[in-house]
Short mmCIF file of C-alpha atoms and ligand atoms in Angstrom, two decimals:
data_model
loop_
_atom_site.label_atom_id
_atom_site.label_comp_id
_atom_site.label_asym_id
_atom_site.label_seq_id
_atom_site.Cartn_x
_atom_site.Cartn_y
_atom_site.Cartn_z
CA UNK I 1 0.00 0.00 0.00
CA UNK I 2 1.21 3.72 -1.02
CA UNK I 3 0.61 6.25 0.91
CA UNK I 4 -0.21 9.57 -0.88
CA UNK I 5 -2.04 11.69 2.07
CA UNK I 6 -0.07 13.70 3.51
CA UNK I 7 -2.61 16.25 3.67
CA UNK I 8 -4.89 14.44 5.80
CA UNK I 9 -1.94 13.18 8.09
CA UNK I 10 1.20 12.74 8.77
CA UNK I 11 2.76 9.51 10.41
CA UNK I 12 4.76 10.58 13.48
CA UNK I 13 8.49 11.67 13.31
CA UNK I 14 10.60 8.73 15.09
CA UNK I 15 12.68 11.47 16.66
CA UNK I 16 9.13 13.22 17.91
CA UNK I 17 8.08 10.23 19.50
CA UNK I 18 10.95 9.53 21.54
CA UNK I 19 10.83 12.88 22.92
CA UNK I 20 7.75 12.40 23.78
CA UNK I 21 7.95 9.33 25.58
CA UNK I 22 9.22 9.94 29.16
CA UNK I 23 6.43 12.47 29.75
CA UNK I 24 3.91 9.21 29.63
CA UNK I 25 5.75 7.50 32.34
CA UNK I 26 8.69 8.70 33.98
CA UNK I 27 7.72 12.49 34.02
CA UNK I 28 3.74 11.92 34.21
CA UNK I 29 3.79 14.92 36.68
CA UNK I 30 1.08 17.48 36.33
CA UNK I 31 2.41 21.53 35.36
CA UNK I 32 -0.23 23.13 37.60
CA UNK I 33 1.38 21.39 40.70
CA UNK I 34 3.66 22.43 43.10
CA UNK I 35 5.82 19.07 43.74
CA UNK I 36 8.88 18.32 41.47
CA UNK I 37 7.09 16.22 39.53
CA UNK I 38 4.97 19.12 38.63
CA UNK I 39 7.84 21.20 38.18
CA UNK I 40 9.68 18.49 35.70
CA UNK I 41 6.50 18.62 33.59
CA UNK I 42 6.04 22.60 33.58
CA UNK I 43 9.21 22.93 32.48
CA UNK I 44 9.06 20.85 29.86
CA UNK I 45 5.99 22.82 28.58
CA UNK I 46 7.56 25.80 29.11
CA UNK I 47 10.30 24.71 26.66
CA UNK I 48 7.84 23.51 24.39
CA UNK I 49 6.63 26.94 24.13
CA UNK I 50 9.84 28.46 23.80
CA UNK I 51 10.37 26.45 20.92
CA UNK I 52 7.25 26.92 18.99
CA UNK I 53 7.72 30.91 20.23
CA UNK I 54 11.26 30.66 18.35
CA UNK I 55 9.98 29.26 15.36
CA UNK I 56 7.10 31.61 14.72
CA UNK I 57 9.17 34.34 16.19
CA UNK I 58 7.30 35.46 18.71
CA UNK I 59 6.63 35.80 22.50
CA UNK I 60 5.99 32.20 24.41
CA UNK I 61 3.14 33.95 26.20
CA UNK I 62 1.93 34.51 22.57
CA UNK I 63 1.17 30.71 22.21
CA UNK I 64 -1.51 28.79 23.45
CA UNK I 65 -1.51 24.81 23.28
CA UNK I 66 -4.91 23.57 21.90
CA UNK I 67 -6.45 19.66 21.07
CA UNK I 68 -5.38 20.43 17.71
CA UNK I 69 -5.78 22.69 14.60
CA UNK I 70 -9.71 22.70 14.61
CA UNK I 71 -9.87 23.98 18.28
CA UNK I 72 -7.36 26.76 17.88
CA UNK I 73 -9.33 27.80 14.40
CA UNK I 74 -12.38 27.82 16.76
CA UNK I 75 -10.68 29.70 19.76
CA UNK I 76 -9.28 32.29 17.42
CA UNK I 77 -12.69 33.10 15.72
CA UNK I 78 -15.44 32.52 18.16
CA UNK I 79 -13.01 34.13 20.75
CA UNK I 80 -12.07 37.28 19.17
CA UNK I 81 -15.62 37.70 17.74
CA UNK I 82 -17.84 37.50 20.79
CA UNK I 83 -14.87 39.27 23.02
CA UNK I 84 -15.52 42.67 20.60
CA UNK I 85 -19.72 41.91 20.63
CA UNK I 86 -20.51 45.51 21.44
CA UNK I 87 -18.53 47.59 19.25
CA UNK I 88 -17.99 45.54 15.64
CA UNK I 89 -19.93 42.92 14.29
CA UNK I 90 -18.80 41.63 10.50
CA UNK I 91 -16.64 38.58 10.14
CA UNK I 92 -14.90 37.80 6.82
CA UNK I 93 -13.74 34.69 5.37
CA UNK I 94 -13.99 32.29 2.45
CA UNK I 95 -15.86 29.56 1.13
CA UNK I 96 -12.43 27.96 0.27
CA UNK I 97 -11.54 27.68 4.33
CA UNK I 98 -11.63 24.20 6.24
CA UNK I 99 -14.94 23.93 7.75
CA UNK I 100 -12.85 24.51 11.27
CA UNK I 101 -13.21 27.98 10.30
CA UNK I 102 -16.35 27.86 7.79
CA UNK I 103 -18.51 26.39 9.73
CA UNK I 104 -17.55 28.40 12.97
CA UNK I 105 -18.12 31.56 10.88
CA UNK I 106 -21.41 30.21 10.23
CA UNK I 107 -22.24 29.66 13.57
CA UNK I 108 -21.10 33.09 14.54
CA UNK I 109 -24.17 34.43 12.20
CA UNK I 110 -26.75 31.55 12.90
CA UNK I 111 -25.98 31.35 16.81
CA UNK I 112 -24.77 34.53 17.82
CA UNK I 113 -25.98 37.14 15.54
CA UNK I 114 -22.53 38.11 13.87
CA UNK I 115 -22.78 39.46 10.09
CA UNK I 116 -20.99 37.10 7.71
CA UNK I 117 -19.53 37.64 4.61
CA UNK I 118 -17.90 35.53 2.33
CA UNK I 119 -14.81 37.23 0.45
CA UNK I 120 -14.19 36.36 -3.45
CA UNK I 121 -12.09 33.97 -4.61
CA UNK I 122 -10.26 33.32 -7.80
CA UNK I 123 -10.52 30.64 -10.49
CA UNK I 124 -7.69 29.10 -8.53
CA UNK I 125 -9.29 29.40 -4.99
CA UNK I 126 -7.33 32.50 -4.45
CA UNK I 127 -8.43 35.11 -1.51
CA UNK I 128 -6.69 38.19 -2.94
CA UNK I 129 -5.96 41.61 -1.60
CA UNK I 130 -8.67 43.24 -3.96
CA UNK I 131 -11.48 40.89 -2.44
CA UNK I 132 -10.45 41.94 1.42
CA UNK I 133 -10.52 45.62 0.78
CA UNK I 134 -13.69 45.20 -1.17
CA UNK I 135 -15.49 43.68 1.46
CA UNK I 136 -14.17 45.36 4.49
CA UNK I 137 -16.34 48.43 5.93
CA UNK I 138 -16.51 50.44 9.10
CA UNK I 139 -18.18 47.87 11.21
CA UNK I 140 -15.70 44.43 10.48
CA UNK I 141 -14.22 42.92 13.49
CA UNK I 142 -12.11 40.38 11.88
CA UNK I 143 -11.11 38.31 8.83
CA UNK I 144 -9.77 34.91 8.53
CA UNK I 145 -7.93 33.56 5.46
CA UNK I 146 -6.28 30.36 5.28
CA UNK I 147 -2.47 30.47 4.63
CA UNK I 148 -2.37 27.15 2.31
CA UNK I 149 -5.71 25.15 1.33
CA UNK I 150 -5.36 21.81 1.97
CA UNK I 151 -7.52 20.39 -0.57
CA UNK I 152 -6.31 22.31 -4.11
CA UNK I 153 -2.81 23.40 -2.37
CA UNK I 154 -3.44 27.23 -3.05
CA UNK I 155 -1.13 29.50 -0.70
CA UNK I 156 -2.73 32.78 0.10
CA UNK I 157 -0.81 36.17 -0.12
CA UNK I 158 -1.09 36.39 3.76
CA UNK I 159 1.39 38.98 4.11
CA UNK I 160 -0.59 41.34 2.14
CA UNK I 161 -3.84 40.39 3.45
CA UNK I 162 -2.70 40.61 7.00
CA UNK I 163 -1.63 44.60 5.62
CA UNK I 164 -4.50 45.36 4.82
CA UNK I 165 -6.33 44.39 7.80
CA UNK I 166 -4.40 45.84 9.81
CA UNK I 167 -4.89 49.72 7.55
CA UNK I 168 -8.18 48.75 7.76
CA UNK I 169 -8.13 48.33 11.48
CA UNK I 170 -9.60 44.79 12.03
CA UNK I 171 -7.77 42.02 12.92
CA UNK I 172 -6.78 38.95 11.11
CA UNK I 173 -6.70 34.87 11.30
CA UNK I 174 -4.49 32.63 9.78
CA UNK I 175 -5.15 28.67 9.31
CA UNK I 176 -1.50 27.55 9.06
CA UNK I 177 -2.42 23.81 9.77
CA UNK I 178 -1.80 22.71 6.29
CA UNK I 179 1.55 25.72 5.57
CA UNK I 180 3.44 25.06 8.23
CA UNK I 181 4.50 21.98 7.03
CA UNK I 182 6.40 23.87 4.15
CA UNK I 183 6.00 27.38 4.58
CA UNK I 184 7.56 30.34 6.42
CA UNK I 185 5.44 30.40 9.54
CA UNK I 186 7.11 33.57 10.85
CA UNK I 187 4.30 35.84 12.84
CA UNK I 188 6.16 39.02 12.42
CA UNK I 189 6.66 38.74 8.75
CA UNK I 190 3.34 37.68 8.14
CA UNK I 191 1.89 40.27 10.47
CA UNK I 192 -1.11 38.52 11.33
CA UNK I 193 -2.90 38.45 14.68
CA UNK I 194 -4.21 34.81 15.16
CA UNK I 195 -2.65 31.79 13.79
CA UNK I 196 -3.68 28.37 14.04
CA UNK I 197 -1.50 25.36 13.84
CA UNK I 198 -2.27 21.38 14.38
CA UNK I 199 0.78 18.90 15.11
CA UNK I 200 -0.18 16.60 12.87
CA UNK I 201 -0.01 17.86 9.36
CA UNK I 202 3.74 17.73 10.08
CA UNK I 203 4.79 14.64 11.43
CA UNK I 204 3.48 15.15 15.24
CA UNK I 205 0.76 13.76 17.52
CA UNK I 206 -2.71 14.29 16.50
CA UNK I 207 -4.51 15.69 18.75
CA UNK I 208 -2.50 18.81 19.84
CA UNK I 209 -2.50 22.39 18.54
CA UNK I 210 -1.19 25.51 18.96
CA UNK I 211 -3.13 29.20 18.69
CA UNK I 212 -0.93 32.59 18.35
CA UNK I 213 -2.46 35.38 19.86
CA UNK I 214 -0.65 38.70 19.12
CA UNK I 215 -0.34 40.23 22.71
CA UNK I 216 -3.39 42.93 23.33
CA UNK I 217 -5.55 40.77 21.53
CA UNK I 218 -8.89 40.45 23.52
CA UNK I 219 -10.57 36.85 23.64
CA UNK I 220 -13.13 35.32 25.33
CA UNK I 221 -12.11 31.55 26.53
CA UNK I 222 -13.70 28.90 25.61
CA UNK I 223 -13.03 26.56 27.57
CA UNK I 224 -13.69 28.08 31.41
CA UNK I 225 -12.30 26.12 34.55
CA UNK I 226 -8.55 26.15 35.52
CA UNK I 227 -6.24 29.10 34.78
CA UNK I 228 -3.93 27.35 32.23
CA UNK I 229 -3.01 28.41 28.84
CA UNK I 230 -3.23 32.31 30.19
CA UNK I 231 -6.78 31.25 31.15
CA UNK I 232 -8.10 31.12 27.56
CA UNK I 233 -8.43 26.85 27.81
CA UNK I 234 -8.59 25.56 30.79
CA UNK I 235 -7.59 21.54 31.00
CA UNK I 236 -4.29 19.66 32.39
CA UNK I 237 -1.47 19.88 29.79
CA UNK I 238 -1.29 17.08 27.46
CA UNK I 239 2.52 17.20 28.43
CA UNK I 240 3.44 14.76 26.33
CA UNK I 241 1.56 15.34 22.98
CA UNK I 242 2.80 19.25 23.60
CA UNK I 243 6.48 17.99 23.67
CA UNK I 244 6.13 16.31 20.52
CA UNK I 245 4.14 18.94 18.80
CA UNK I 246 6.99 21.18 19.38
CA UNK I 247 9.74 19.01 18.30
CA UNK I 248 7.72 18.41 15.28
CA UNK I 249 7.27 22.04 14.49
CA UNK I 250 10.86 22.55 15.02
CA UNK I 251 11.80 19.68 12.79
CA UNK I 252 9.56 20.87 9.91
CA UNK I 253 11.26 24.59 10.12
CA UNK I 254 14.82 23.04 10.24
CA UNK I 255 14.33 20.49 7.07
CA UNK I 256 12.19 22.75 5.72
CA UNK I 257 14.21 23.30 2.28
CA UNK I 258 15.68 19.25 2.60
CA UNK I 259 11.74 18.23 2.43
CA UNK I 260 10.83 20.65 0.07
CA UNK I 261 13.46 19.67 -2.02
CA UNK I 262 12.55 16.06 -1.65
CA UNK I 263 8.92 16.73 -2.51
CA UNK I 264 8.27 19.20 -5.34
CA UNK I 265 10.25 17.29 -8.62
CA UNK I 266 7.88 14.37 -7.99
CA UNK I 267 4.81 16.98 -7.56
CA UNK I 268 6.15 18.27 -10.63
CA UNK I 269 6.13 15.33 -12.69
CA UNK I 270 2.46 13.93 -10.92
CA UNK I 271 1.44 17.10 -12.36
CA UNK I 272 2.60 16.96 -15.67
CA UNK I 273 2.33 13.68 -16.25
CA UNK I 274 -1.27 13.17 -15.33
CA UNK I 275 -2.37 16.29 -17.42
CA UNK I 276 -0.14 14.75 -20.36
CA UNK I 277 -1.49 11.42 -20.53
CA UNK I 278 -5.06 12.01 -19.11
CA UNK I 279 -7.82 13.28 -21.53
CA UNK I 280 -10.00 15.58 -19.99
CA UNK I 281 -8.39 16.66 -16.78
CA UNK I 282 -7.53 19.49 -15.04
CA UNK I 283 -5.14 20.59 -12.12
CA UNK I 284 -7.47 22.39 -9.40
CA UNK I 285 -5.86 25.50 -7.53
CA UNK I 286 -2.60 27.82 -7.99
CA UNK I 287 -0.16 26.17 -10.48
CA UNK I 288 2.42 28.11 -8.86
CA UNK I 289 1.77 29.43 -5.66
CA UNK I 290 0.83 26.06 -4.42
CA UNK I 291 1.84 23.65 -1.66
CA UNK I 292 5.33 21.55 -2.94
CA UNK I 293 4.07 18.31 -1.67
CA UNK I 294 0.35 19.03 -3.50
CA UNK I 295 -1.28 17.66 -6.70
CA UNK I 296 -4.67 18.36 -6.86
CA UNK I 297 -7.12 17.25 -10.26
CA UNK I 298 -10.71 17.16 -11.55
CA UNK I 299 -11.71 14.43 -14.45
CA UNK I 300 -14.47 14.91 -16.55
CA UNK I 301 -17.12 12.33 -15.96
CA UNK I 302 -15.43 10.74 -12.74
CA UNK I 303 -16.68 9.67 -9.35
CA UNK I 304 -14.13 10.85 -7.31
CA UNK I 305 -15.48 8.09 -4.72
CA UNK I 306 -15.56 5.59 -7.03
CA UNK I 307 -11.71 6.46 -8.08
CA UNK I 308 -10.68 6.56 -4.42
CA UNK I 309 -11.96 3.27 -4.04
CA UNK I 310 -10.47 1.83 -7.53
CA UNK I 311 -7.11 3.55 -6.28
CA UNK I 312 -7.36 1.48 -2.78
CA UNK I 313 -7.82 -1.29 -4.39
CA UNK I 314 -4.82 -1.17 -6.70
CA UNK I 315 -2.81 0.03 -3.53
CA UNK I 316 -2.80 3.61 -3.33
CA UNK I 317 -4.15 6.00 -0.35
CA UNK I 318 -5.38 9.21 -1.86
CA UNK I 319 -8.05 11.65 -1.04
CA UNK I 320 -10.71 13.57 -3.30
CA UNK I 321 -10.14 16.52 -0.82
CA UNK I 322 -10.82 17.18 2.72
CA UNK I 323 -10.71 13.88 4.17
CA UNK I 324 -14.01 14.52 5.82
CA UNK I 325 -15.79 14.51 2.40
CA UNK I 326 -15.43 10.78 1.67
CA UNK I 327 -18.61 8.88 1.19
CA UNK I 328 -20.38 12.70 0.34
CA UNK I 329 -21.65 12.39 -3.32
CA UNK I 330 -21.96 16.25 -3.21
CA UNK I 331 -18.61 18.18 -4.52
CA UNK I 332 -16.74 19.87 -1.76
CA UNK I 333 -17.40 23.37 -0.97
CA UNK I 334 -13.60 24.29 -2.31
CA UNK I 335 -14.12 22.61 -5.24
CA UNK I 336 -17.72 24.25 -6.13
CA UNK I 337 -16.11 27.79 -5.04
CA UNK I 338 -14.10 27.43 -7.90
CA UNK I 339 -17.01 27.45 -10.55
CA UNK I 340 -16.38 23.98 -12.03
CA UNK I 341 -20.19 22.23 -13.21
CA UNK I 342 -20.76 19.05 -12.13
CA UNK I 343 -19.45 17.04 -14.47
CA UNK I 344 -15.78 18.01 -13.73
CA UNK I 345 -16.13 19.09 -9.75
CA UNK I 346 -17.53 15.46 -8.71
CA UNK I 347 -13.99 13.92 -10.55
CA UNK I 348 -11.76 15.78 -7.89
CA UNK I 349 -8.52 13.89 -6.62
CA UNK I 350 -5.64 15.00 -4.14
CA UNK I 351 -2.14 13.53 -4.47
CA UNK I 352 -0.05 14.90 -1.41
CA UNK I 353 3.75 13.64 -0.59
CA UNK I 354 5.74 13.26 1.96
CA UNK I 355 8.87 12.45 3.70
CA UNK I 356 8.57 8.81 3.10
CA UNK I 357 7.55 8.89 -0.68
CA UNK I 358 9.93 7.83 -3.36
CA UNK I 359 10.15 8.09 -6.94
CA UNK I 360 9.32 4.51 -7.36
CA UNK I 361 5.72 5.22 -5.56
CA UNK I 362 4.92 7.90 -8.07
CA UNK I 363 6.18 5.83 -10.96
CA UNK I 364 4.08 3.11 -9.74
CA UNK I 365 1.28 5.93 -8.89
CA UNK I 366 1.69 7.30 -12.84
CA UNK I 367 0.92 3.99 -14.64
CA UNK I 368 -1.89 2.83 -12.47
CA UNK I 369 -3.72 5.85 -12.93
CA UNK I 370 -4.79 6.73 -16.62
CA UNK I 371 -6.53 3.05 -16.64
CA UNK I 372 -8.30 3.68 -13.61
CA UNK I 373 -9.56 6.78 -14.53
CA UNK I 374 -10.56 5.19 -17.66
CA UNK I 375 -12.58 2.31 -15.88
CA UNK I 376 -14.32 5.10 -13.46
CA UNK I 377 -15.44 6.37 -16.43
CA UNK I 378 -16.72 3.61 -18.24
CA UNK I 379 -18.56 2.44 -15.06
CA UNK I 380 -20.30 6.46 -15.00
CA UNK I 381 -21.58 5.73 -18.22
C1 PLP D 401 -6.31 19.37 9.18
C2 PLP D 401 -6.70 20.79 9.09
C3 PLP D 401 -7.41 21.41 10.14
C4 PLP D 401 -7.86 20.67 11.36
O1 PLP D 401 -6.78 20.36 12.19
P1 PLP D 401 -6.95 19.19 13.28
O2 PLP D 401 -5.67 19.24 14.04
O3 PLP D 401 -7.13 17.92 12.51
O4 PLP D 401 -8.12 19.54 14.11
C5 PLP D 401 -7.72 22.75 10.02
N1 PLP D 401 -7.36 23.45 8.93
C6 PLP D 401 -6.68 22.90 7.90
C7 PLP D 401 -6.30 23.73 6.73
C8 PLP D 401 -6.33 21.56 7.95
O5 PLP D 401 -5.68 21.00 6.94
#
């Protein structure tokens, strides 16, 4: 079996795990408590949050530790949003977002009597600069715009969104859960407010996240009980899974270039082989300013389903998307905001790499596919 998911998950970094392994055991102590074995496990979070501080350049009372990428994405919108209630009420973001953030947003409006709007996006899923400042007016509280799209690979200008947000005086999101894998993940030279990260995507522990919260920015908790994480989620430390998260992000921003490297020639030639040899298909999202581990297609007259399940069969793990879309007949929301019809958005497949892929798997991958898309076809008919 080939694994070509990468998007959807990561297996752990060998490295990651051992450092994580004394804080199940040996060091089991809980941070919040006095004793030395308290102490041994504080520290170790308080390292942990030096290191993610040092990778995203920032302050470690700028990070909080979450259950993952869709909590912090939650945290950072439902927090800032009903912490500035009185004064502001519009919140901005995309139909292109994971539903961590789309679906929040949504809530915001249905539950809580926020105004949404969605911001434009380009034929490539593409939040640009132009769509922000046409949507922004007196009364928005915040926008949130995903750094790199995890199902079509798209990065977002982030820099120059977070701009102008920030001229336009509201503050502004980031979900880095699928960049930081591969991308600069530097707070001050994105100039965001709120970024949201998830261990996982990058060869850590599911299950653990991280939130950046530019100091001075006002949000409500939400989860209420003991005073950790600055007393914006209460819960005892997952010591363990926050070790590892943090080795893991410090891994991926040390080998950044070496897995980069590794990755994008065989994205390349996934890329330009399958649009060579397959009639009728088309790569979905940025051709450029895209994720190097991330090939992402529609075929004409395809059940992306049905190919997912031809593909397992022949040995291959890929994805039509978001992972949470499988058994869904309905295209994805990312792949409808792009304007396909029918015919082409159903036929949607994700090929992401990783640090374990070789250029034997995507060989293999290459020939297996064009007769598989062939029979998906002939069994749409
Ligand atoms: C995976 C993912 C999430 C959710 O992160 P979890 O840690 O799985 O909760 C959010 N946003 C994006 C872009 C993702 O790829």
């Amino acid at each position: 079996m080939i694994y070509l998911d990468y998007a959807a998950t990561t297996p752990i970094h060998k490295s990651v795990l051992a450092k994580m392994m004394p804080y199940f055991r040996e060091s089991f102590g809980n941070p919040s408590s006095i004793h030395r074995f308290g102490q041994k496990a504080e520290s170790a979070v308080d390292e942990a949050r030096e290191k993610v501080a040092s990778v995203l350049g920032c302050r470690p009372d700028e990070i909080v530790f979450t259950s993952g990428g869709s909590e912090a994405d939650n945290l950072a919108l439902r927090g800032a949003m009903t912490a500035r209630k009185d004064s502001t009420k519009w919140i901005l973001t995309a139909k292109t977002e994971h539903p961590a953030v789309s679906k929040t947003a949504i809530q915001l409006e249905k539950e809580f009597g926020f105004l949404l709007e969605w911001l434009d996006v380009d034929g490539h899923g593409m939040v640009t600069v132009e769509s922000l400042a046409k949507a922004v007016c007196n009364n928005t509280t915040m926008a949130s715009v995903m750094y790199a799209n995890n199902e079509i690979g798209t990065i977002n200008p982030i820099a120059d969104l977070a701009a102008t947000a920030k001229a336009n005086n509201i503050l502004f999101h980031t979900d880095a859960v699928q960049a930081a894998a591969y991308l600069d993940v530097d707070v001050t030279k994105l100039g965001v407010d709120l970024m949201s990260l998830g261990g996982h995507k990058f060869y850590g522990p599911k299950g653990v996240g991280a939130l950046y919260v530019r100091k001075g920015t006002n949000l409500v908790p939400h989860l209420t009980g003991g005073s950790q994480e600055f007393s914006l989620r209460a819960g005892t430390h997952n010591v363990p899974y926050i070790v590892g998260f943090a080795e893991a992000l410090k891994l991926a921003a040390e080998e950044r270039e070496a897995r980069t490297a590794h990755v994008k020639p065989l994205r390349d030639h996934i890329i330009g082989t399958v649009l060579e040899s397959i009639p009728d298909s088309k790569l979905t999202g940025q051709p450029e300013k895209r994720l190097p581990n991330h090939a992402s297609f529609v075929f004409k007259d395809v059940d992306g389903n049905l190919l997912l399940q031809l593909l397992d069969a022949a040995g291959f793990a890929c994805s039509s998307g978001s992972a949470c879309k499988t058994g869904n007949p309905e295209p994805s929301e990312v792949i409808k905001a792009l304007g396909y019809s029918n015919d082409w958005a159903l036929g949607s497949l994700r090929i992401t790499l990783g640090m374990d892929t070789t250029p034997q798997h995507v060989e293999s991958f290459l020939e297996s596919l064009p007769p598989l898309i062939e029979k998906a076809r002939n069994l749409n008919r």
